PDB file of C-alpha atoms and ligand atoms in Angstrom:
ATOM      1  CA  MET A   1      72.313 104.686 106.445  1.00 96.00           C
ATOM      2  CA  LEU A   2      74.976 102.185 105.381  1.00 98.00           C
ATOM      3  CA  LYS A   3      78.496 103.564 105.833  1.00 98.00           C
ATOM      4  CA  LEU A   4      81.423 102.699 103.541  1.00 98.00           C
ATOM      5  CA  TYR A   5      84.826 103.195 105.168  1.00 98.00           C
ATOM      6  CA  GLN A   6      87.427 103.765 102.509  1.00 97.00           C
ATOM      7  CA  PHE A   7      90.469 105.840 101.524  1.00 95.00           C
ATOM      8  CA  TYR A   8      90.066 109.363 100.113  1.00 94.00           C
ATOM      9  CA  PRO A   9      89.213 109.503  96.392  1.00 94.00           C
ATOM     10  CA  LEU A  10      91.786 110.496  93.762  1.00 93.00           C
ATOM     11  CA  PRO A  11      91.054 113.298  91.282  1.00 91.00           C
ATOM     12  CA  THR A  12      90.954 110.830  88.354  1.00 94.00           C
ATOM     13  CA  VAL A  13      89.477 107.645  89.861  1.00 96.00           C
ATOM     14  CA  PRO A  14      86.913 107.107  92.615  1.00 96.00           C
ATOM     15  CA  ASN A  15      89.495 105.261  94.731  1.00 97.00           C
ATOM     16  CA  ALA A  16      93.132 104.177  94.458  1.00 95.00           C
ATOM     17  CA  SER A  17      92.264 101.031  96.404  1.00 97.00           C
ATOM     18  CA  LEU A  18      90.897  98.428  94.009  1.00 98.00           C
ATOM     19  CA  PHE A  19      88.872  96.848  96.814  1.00 98.00           C
ATOM     20  CA  CYS A  20      87.341 100.122  98.037  1.00 98.00           C
ATOM     21  CA  MET A  21      86.456 101.055  94.475  1.00 98.00           C
ATOM     22  CA  LYS A  22      85.027  97.583  93.824  1.00 98.00           C
ATOM     23  CA  VAL A  23      82.602  97.930  96.754  1.00 98.00           C
ATOM     24  CA  GLU A  24      81.668 101.509  95.865  1.00 98.00           C
ATOM     25  CA  THR A  25      81.052 100.496  92.221  1.00 98.00           C
ATOM     26  CA  TYR A  26      78.844  97.646  93.413  1.00 98.00           C
ATOM     27  CA  LEU A  27      76.850  99.965  95.712  1.00 98.00           C
ATOM     28  CA  LYS A  28      76.216 102.232  92.740  1.00 98.00           C
ATOM     29  CA  MET A  29      75.365  99.394  90.357  1.00 98.00           C
ATOM     30  CA  ALA A  30      72.924  97.934  92.890  1.00 98.00           C
ATOM     31  CA  GLN A  31      71.551 101.413  93.719  1.00 97.00           C
ATOM     32  CA  ILE A  32      72.071 101.003  97.455  1.00 98.00           C
ATOM     33  CA  PRO A  33      72.161 104.342  99.332  1.00 98.00           C
ATOM     34  CA  TYR A  34      75.349 104.824 101.386  1.00 98.00           C
ATOM     35  CA  GLN A  35      77.547 107.386 103.087  1.00 98.00           C
ATOM     36  CA  THR A  36      81.303 107.450 102.648  1.00 98.00           C
ATOM     37  CA  VAL A  37      83.595 107.750 105.651  1.00 97.00           C
ATOM     38  CA  HIS A  38      87.146 108.632 104.628  1.00 96.00           C
ATOM     39  CA  TRP A  39      89.588 106.561 106.605  1.00 92.00           C
ATOM     40  CA  MET A  40      93.368 106.767 106.559  1.00 87.00           C
ATOM     41  CA  ASN A  41      94.428 104.025 108.919  1.00 87.00           C
ATOM     42  CA  PRO A  42      93.628 100.451 107.809  1.00 92.00           C
ATOM     43  CA  SER A  43      95.160  99.018 111.003  1.00 91.00           C
ATOM     44  CA  LYS A  44      92.089 100.317 112.871  1.00 91.00           C
ATOM     45  CA  ALA A  45      89.717  98.459 110.503  1.00 96.00           C
ATOM     46  CA  PRO A  46      88.144  95.152 111.657  1.00 96.00           C
ATOM     47  CA  LYS A  47      90.549  93.043 109.550  1.00 97.00           C
ATOM     48  CA  GLY A  48      93.356  95.618 109.344  1.00 96.00           C
ATOM     49  CA  LYS A  49      92.488  96.432 105.740  1.00 96.00           C
ATOM     50  CA  LEU A  50      90.063  98.674 103.865  1.00 97.00           C
ATOM     51  CA  PRO A  51      87.273  98.714 102.893  1.00 98.00           C
ATOM     52  CA  PHE A  52      84.751  97.807 105.558  1.00 98.00           C
ATOM     53  CA  ILE A  53      81.119  98.766 105.947  1.00 98.00           C
ATOM     54  CA  GLU A  54      78.838  99.435 108.878  1.00 98.00           C
ATOM     55  CA  ASP A  55      75.174  98.617 108.494  1.00 98.00           C
ATOM     56  CA  ASN A  56      72.476  98.195 111.152  1.00 95.00           C
ATOM     57  CA  GLY A  57      75.143  98.242 113.868  1.00 95.00           C
ATOM     58  CA  GLN A  58      77.186  95.495 112.206  1.00 97.00           C
ATOM     59  CA  LYS A  59      80.700  95.908 110.781  1.00 97.00           C
ATOM     60  CA  ILE A  60      81.640  93.796 107.755  1.00 98.00           C
ATOM     61  CA  ALA A  61      85.159  93.698 106.315  1.00 98.00           C
ATOM     62  CA  ASP A  62      86.584  92.375 103.026  1.00 98.00           C
ATOM     63  CA  SER A  63      85.132  93.340  99.651  1.00 98.00           C
ATOM     64  CA  ARG A  64      83.939  89.812  98.899  1.00 97.00           C
ATOM     65  CA  PHE A  65      82.098  89.376 102.196  1.00 98.00           C
ATOM     66  CA  ILE A  66      80.730  92.920 101.955  1.00 98.00           C
ATOM     67  CA  ILE A  67      79.233  92.189  98.529  1.00 98.00           C
ATOM     68  CA  GLU A  68      77.830  88.845  99.719  1.00 98.00           C
ATOM     69  CA  TYR A  69      76.216  90.673 102.666  1.00 98.00           C
ATOM     70  CA  LEU A  70      74.792  93.346 100.362  1.00 98.00           C
ATOM     71  CA  GLN A  71      73.386  90.690  98.024  1.00 97.00           C
ATOM     72  CA  ARG A  72      71.545  89.150 100.989  1.00 97.00           C
ATOM     73  CA  GLN A  73      70.350  92.375 102.623  1.00 97.00           C
ATOM     74  CA  TYR A  74      69.600  94.427  99.496  1.00 97.00           C
ATOM     75  CA  PRO A  75      68.619  91.889  96.819  1.00 96.00           C
ATOM     76  CA  ASN A  76      68.927  93.014  93.204  1.00 96.00           C
ATOM     77  CA  THR A  77      68.627  91.456  89.766  1.00 96.00           C
ATOM     78  CA  LEU A  78      72.153  92.207  88.480  1.00 98.00           C
ATOM     79  CA  ASP A  79      73.158  88.533  88.162  1.00 98.00           C
ATOM     80  CA  ASP A  80      69.732  86.895  87.802  1.00 97.00           C
ATOM     81  CA  HIS A  81      70.115  86.171  84.091  1.00 98.00           C
ATOM     82  CA  LEU A  82      73.493  84.398  84.472  1.00 98.00           C
ATOM     83  CA  SER A  83      73.847  80.620  84.171  1.00 98.00           C
ATOM     84  CA  PRO A  84      75.923  78.747  86.802  1.00 98.00           C
ATOM     85  CA  GLN A  85      78.634  78.411  84.128  1.00 98.00           C
ATOM     86  CA  GLN A  86      78.705  82.172  83.477  1.00 98.00           C
ATOM     87  CA  LYS A  87      78.856  82.779  87.246  1.00 98.00           C
ATOM     88  CA  ALA A  88      81.812  80.398  87.535  1.00 98.00           C
ATOM     89  CA  TYR A  89      83.623  82.162  84.673  1.00 98.00           C
ATOM     90  CA  GLY A  90      82.857  85.554  86.270  1.00 98.00           C
ATOM     91  CA  ALA A  91      84.222  84.366  89.618  1.00 97.00           C
ATOM     92  CA  ALA A  92      87.438  83.213  87.884  1.00 98.00           C
ATOM     93  CA  LEU A  93      87.866  86.647  86.259  1.00 98.00           C
ATOM     94  CA  ALA A  94      87.231  88.415  89.574  1.00 97.00           C
ATOM     95  CA  ARG A  95      89.780  86.245  91.418  1.00 97.00           C
ATOM     96  CA  MET A  96      92.329  86.877  88.634  1.00 97.00           C
ATOM     97  CA  VAL A  97      91.935  90.595  89.247  1.00 97.00           C
ATOM     98  CA  ASP A  98      91.611  90.592  93.052  1.00 97.00           C
ATOM     99  CA  GLU A  99      94.215  87.982  93.902  1.00 97.00           C
ATOM    100  CA  HIS A 100      96.709  88.244  91.056  1.00 97.00           C
ATOM    101  CA  LEU A 101      96.644  91.414  88.944  1.00 98.00           C
ATOM    102  CA  TYR A 102      96.178  93.428  92.142  1.00 98.00           C
ATOM    103  CA  TRP A 103      99.764  92.475  93.061  1.00 98.00           C
ATOM    104  CA  VAL A 104     101.040  93.687  89.689  1.00 97.00           C
ATOM    105  CA  VAL A 105      99.422  97.060  90.450  1.00 97.00           C
ATOM    106  CA  VAL A 106     100.924  97.073  93.954  1.00 96.00           C
ATOM    107  CA  TYR A 107     104.334  96.271  92.456  1.00 96.00           C
ATOM    108  CA  SER A 108     104.053  99.016  89.875  1.00 95.00           C
ATOM    109  CA  ARG A 109     103.065 101.579  92.509  1.00 94.00           C
ATOM    110  CA  TRP A 110     105.348 100.711  95.414  1.00 94.00           C
ATOM    111  CA  GLN A 111     108.312  98.750  94.081  1.00 93.00           C
ATOM    112  CA  ASP A 112     108.979 100.705  90.910  1.00 85.00           C
ATOM    113  CA  LYS A 113     111.174 103.528  92.258  1.00 86.00           C
ATOM    114  CA  ALA A 114     110.348 105.820  89.335  1.00 86.00           C
ATOM    115  CA  HIS A 115     106.696 105.916  90.480  1.00 87.00           C
ATOM    116  CA  TRP A 116     107.302 106.462  94.215  1.00 89.00           C
ATOM    117  CA  PRO A 117     107.617 110.311  94.402  1.00 89.00           C
ATOM    118  CA  LEU A 118     104.220 110.804  92.743  1.00 90.00           C
ATOM    119  CA  LEU A 119     102.599 108.005  94.716  1.00 91.00           C
ATOM    120  CA  LYS A 120     103.856 109.507  97.970  1.00 91.00           C
ATOM    121  CA  GLN A 121     102.467 112.915  97.083  1.00 90.00           C
ATOM    122  CA  VAL A 122      99.052 111.606  95.966  1.00 90.00           C
ATOM    123  CA  PHE A 123      98.465 108.866  98.565  1.00 88.00           C
ATOM    124  CA  PHE A 124      99.393 110.914 101.586  1.00 89.00           C
ATOM    125  CA  ALA A 125      97.887 114.227 100.454  1.00 86.00           C
ATOM    126  CA  HIS A 126      95.352 114.171 103.314  1.00 86.00           C
ATOM    127  CA  MET A 127      97.838 113.381 106.064  1.00 86.00           C
ATOM    128  CA  SER A 128      98.720 116.129 108.555  1.00 86.00           C
ATOM    129  CA  SER A 129     102.267 117.477 108.770  1.00 86.00           C
ATOM    130  CA  PRO A 130     104.181 115.551 111.416  1.00 89.00           C
ATOM    131  CA  LEU A 131     102.721 112.213 110.222  1.00 87.00           C
ATOM    132  CA  LYS A 132     103.419 113.049 106.582  1.00 86.00           C
ATOM    133  CA  TRP A 133     107.158 113.158 107.315  1.00 88.00           C
ATOM    134  CA  PHE A 134     107.570 109.527 108.393  1.00 91.00           C
ATOM    135  CA  VAL A 135     104.368 107.503 107.731  1.00 91.00           C
ATOM    136  CA  PRO A 136     104.920 107.210 103.929  1.00 92.00           C
ATOM    137  CA  GLN A 137     108.273 105.444 104.467  1.00 93.00           C
ATOM    138  CA  ILE A 138     106.759 103.083 107.046  1.00 94.00           C
ATOM    139  CA  VAL A 139     103.863 102.213 104.716  1.00 93.00           C
ATOM    140  CA  ARG A 140     106.239 101.703 101.768  1.00 95.00           C
ATOM    141  CA  LYS A 141     108.357  99.314 103.834  1.00 96.00           C
ATOM    142  CA  LEU A 142     105.220  97.372 104.774  1.00 95.00           C
ATOM    143  CA  MET A 143     104.058  97.188 101.164  1.00 96.00           C
ATOM    144  CA  LEU A 144     107.495  96.015  99.971  1.00 97.00           C
ATOM    145  CA  LYS A 145     107.427  93.300 102.620  1.00 98.00           C
ATOM    146  CA  GLN A 146     103.959  92.182 101.464  1.00 97.00           C
ATOM    147  CA  LEU A 147     105.193  92.120  97.843  1.00 97.00           C
ATOM    148  CA  HIS A 148     108.173  89.998  98.828  1.00 98.00           C
ATOM    149  CA  ASN A 149     106.045  87.582 100.875  1.00 98.00           C
ATOM    150  CA  GLN A 150     103.442  87.278  98.116  1.00 98.00           C
ATOM    151  CA  GLY A 151     106.270  86.740  95.632  1.00 98.00           C
ATOM    152  CA  MET A 152     105.609  89.329  92.912  1.00 97.00           C
ATOM    153  CA  SER A 153     108.701  91.384  93.710  1.00 97.00           C
ATOM    154  CA  ARG A 154     110.954  88.306  93.396  1.00 98.00           C
ATOM    155  CA  HIS A 155     110.453  88.625  89.621  1.00 97.00           C
ATOM    156  CA  LEU A 156     112.504  90.958  87.428  1.00 96.00           C
ATOM    157  CA  PRO A 157     110.657  94.159  86.399  1.00 95.00           C
ATOM    158  CA  ASP A 158     110.396  92.931  82.797  1.00 96.00           C
ATOM    159  CA  GLU A 159     108.875  89.678  84.030  1.00 97.00           C
ATOM    160  CA  VAL A 160     106.237  91.540  86.051  1.00 97.00           C
ATOM    161  CA  TYR A 161     105.319  93.707  83.062  1.00 96.00           C
ATOM    162  CA  HIS A 162     105.253  90.582  80.897  1.00 97.00           C
ATOM    163  CA  ILE A 163     102.656  89.135  83.300  1.00 97.00           C
ATOM    164  CA  ALA A 164     100.694  92.391  83.000  1.00 97.00           C
ATOM    165  CA  THR A 165     100.867  92.368  79.187  1.00 98.00           C
ATOM    166  CA  ASP A 166      99.726  88.783  78.997  1.00 98.00           C
ATOM    167  CA  ASP A 167      96.880  89.139  81.496  1.00 97.00           C
ATOM    168  CA  LEU A 168      95.588  92.441  80.112  1.00 98.00           C
ATOM    169  CA  GLN A 169      95.507  90.759  76.692  1.00 98.00           C
ATOM    170  CA  HIS A 170      93.416  87.956  78.249  1.00 98.00           C
ATOM    171  CA  LEU A 171      91.044  90.546  79.711  1.00 98.00           C
ATOM    172  CA  ALA A 172      90.767  92.361  76.372  1.00 98.00           C
ATOM    173  CA  ASN A 173      90.015  89.021  74.675  1.00 98.00           C
ATOM    174  CA  ALA A 174      87.484  88.111  77.377  1.00 98.00           C
ATOM    175  CA  LEU A 175      85.649  91.395  76.854  1.00 98.00           C
ATOM    176  CA  GLY A 176      85.874  91.292  73.061  1.00 98.00           C
ATOM    177  CA  LYS A 177      83.072  93.321  71.529  1.00 98.00           C
ATOM    178  CA  GLN A 178      80.717  92.910  74.487  1.00 98.00           C
ATOM    179  CA  ALA A 179      79.659  95.955  76.495  1.00 98.00           C
ATOM    180  CA  TYR A 180      80.402  94.251  79.832  1.00 98.00           C
ATOM    181  CA  PHE A 181      82.454  91.229  80.829  1.00 98.00           C
ATOM    182  CA  LEU A 182      79.486  88.841  80.978  1.00 98.00           C
ATOM    183  CA  GLY A 183      77.459  90.245  78.092  1.00 98.00           C
ATOM    184  CA  ASP A 184      75.331  93.269  77.323  1.00 97.00           C
ATOM    185  CA  LYS A 185      74.380  94.022  80.951  1.00 97.00           C
ATOM    186  CA  PRO A 186      76.660  94.964  83.851  1.00 98.00           C
ATOM    187  CA  THR A 187      76.941  92.253  86.508  1.00 98.00           C
ATOM    188  CA  THR A 188      78.641  91.975  89.899  1.00 98.00           C
ATOM    189  CA  VAL A 189      81.957  90.853  88.384  1.00 98.00           C
ATOM    190  CA  ASP A 190      82.240  94.198  86.564  1.00 98.00           C
ATOM    191  CA  ALA A 191      82.803  95.901  89.928  1.00 98.00           C
ATOM    192  CA  SER A 192      86.178  94.113  90.305  1.00 98.00           C
ATOM    193  CA  LEU A 193      87.178  94.527  86.675  1.00 98.00           C
ATOM    194  CA  TYR A 194      86.292  98.201  86.490  1.00 98.00           C
ATOM    195  CA  ALA A 195      88.168  98.984  89.727  1.00 98.00           C
ATOM    196  CA  LEU A 196      91.356  97.435  88.344  1.00 98.00           C
ATOM    197  CA  LEU A 197      91.121  98.735  84.782  1.00 98.00           C
ATOM    198  CA  ALA A 198      90.191 102.307  85.757  1.00 98.00           C
ATOM    199  CA  ASN A 199      93.115 102.413  88.194  1.00 98.00           C
ATOM    200  CA  VAL A 200      95.515 101.078  85.586  1.00 98.00           C
ATOM    201  CA  LEU A 201      94.261 103.427  82.871  1.00 98.00           C
ATOM    202  CA  TYR A 202      93.474 106.657  84.749  1.00 97.00           C
ATOM    203  CA  SER A 203      95.068 106.862  88.208  1.00 95.00           C
ATOM    204  CA  GLY A 204      98.336 108.178  86.761  1.00 93.00           C
ATOM    205  CA  LEU A 205     100.199 106.103  89.378  1.00 93.00           C
ATOM    206  CA  THR A 206     101.380 103.228  87.170  1.00 93.00           C
ATOM    207  CA  PRO A 207     102.651 104.751  83.867  1.00 93.00           C
ATOM    208  CA  ARG A 208     104.215 101.532  82.568  1.00 93.00           C
ATOM    209  CA  LEU A 209     101.013  99.548  83.150  1.00 96.00           C
ATOM    210  CA  THR A 210      98.942 102.356  81.626  1.00 97.00           C
ATOM    211  CA  GLU A 211     100.971 102.147  78.420  1.00 97.00           C
ATOM    212  CA  ILE A 212     100.239  98.424  78.184  1.00 98.00           C
ATOM    213  CA  ALA A 213      96.494  98.813  78.902  1.00 98.00           C
ATOM    214  CA  LYS A 214      96.058 101.742  76.504  1.00 98.00           C
ATOM    215  CA  LYS A 215      96.728  99.414  73.579  1.00 97.00           C
ATOM    216  CA  HIS A 216      93.291  97.865  74.174  1.00 98.00           C
ATOM    217  CA  THR A 217      90.645 100.318  73.040  1.00 98.00           C
ATOM    218  CA  ASN A 218      87.835  97.966  74.077  1.00 98.00           C
ATOM    219  CA  LEU A 219      89.066  98.131  77.702  1.00 98.00           C
ATOM    220  CA  GLN A 220      89.079 101.937  77.531  1.00 98.00           C
ATOM    221  CA  HIS A 221      85.546 102.058  76.111  1.00 98.00           C
ATOM    222  CA  TYR A 222      84.451  99.631  78.802  1.00 98.00           C
ATOM    223  CA  CYS A 223      85.787 101.971  81.514  1.00 98.00           C
ATOM    224  CA  GLU A 224      83.953 104.892  79.907  1.00 98.00           C
ATOM    225  CA  ARG A 225      80.701 102.892  80.086  1.00 98.00           C
ATOM    226  CA  MET A 226      81.299 101.866  83.701  1.00 98.00           C
ATOM    227  CA  ALA A 227      82.223 105.444  84.707  1.00 98.00           C
ATOM    228  CA  LYS A 228      78.574 106.403  84.096  1.00 97.00           C
ATOM    229  CA  PHE A 229      77.679 104.721  87.403  1.00 98.00           C
ATOM    230  CA  PHE A 230      79.597 107.521  89.131  1.00 97.00           C
ATOM    231  CA  ASP A 231      77.892 110.426  87.231  1.00 94.00           C
TER     232      ASP A 231
HETATM  233  N1  GSH B 301      90.775  90.870 100.639  1.00 71.75           N
HETATM  234  C1  GSH B 301      90.589  92.257 100.983  1.00 71.75           C
HETATM  235  C2  GSH B 301      91.811  93.055 100.558  1.00 71.75           C
HETATM  236  C3  GSH B 301      91.733  94.496 101.040  1.00 71.75           C
HETATM  237  C4  GSH B 301      93.082  95.189 100.890  1.00 71.75           C
HETATM  238  O1  GSH B 301      94.106  94.579 100.557  1.00 71.75           O
HETATM  239  N2  GSH B 301      93.084  96.482 101.184  1.00 71.75           N
HETATM  240  C5  GSH B 301      94.320  97.256 101.131  1.00 71.75           C
HETATM  241  C6  GSH B 301      94.115  98.529 100.332  1.00 71.75           C
HETATM  242  S1  GSH B 301      93.869  98.145  98.638  1.00 71.75           S
HETATM  243  C7  GSH B 301      94.700  97.656 102.538  1.00 71.75           C
HETATM  244  O2  GSH B 301      93.885  98.110 103.316  1.00 71.75           O
HETATM  245  N3  GSH B 301      95.976  97.458 102.858  1.00 71.75           N
HETATM  246  C8  GSH B 301      96.507  97.865 104.111  1.00 71.75           C
HETATM  247  C9  GSH B 301      97.494  96.881 104.638  1.00 71.75           C
HETATM  248  O3  GSH B 301      97.692  95.821 104.023  1.00 71.75           O
HETATM  249  O4  GSH B 301      98.071  97.192 105.693  1.00 71.75           O
HETATM  250  C10 GSH B 301      89.321  92.790 100.314  1.00 71.75           C
HETATM  251  O5  GSH B 301      88.885  92.180  99.318  1.00 71.75           O
HETATM  252  O6  GSH B 301      88.725  93.759 100.818  1.00 71.75           O
END
């Protein structure tokens, strides 16, 4: 059976990693049977990041390539009704989440000092004792370096939360009164959007972002609908 290598789940969201949760949401939406393998050390993954999958003796890394592989190997009708224009719009929304808002979440979790004690406790809950004493600091240093290189942490905190406010408003407007981001049926792009929005609203790890997102009741109702895939 297909194996999904990902971090341990959190009590309130299927995964704290947006990319692990995106792939798991897609597997559920596409009704593909899989086994989860909980993995703590991304450096041992094929591309040094999680998630990756193993299927028929082949390892595939990166959520985008994983989903493309799954679409080829386990065809489904999720996106069949979409026009090329809707697919292009969906891809733009997914990239906004995966390549941009993701960094706002990373900032809120790792850079914002007020959030660090809780993050440390929750993220490293499954780590054994000697490692637990020094690994969290090493990982935090790595994440802060990534944030600096990507550029998000060069902004002032208020600027980062301004970006979040603006972009979450765009997402709320994009969803409007629809049940899912591309209409009345869930499609592949909802895997990315749900992973981000559920983490922002329910993980408990980004209180300032949660406050901003909670103003949009349509985004909350959307997450409640998407959560049914995990029942
Ligand atoms: N482009 C990758 C991004 C995956 C990613 O950034 N994973 C993070 C967890 S959310 C990770 O493993 N980070 C470990 C590291 O950067 O060392 C994907 O779509 O799968």
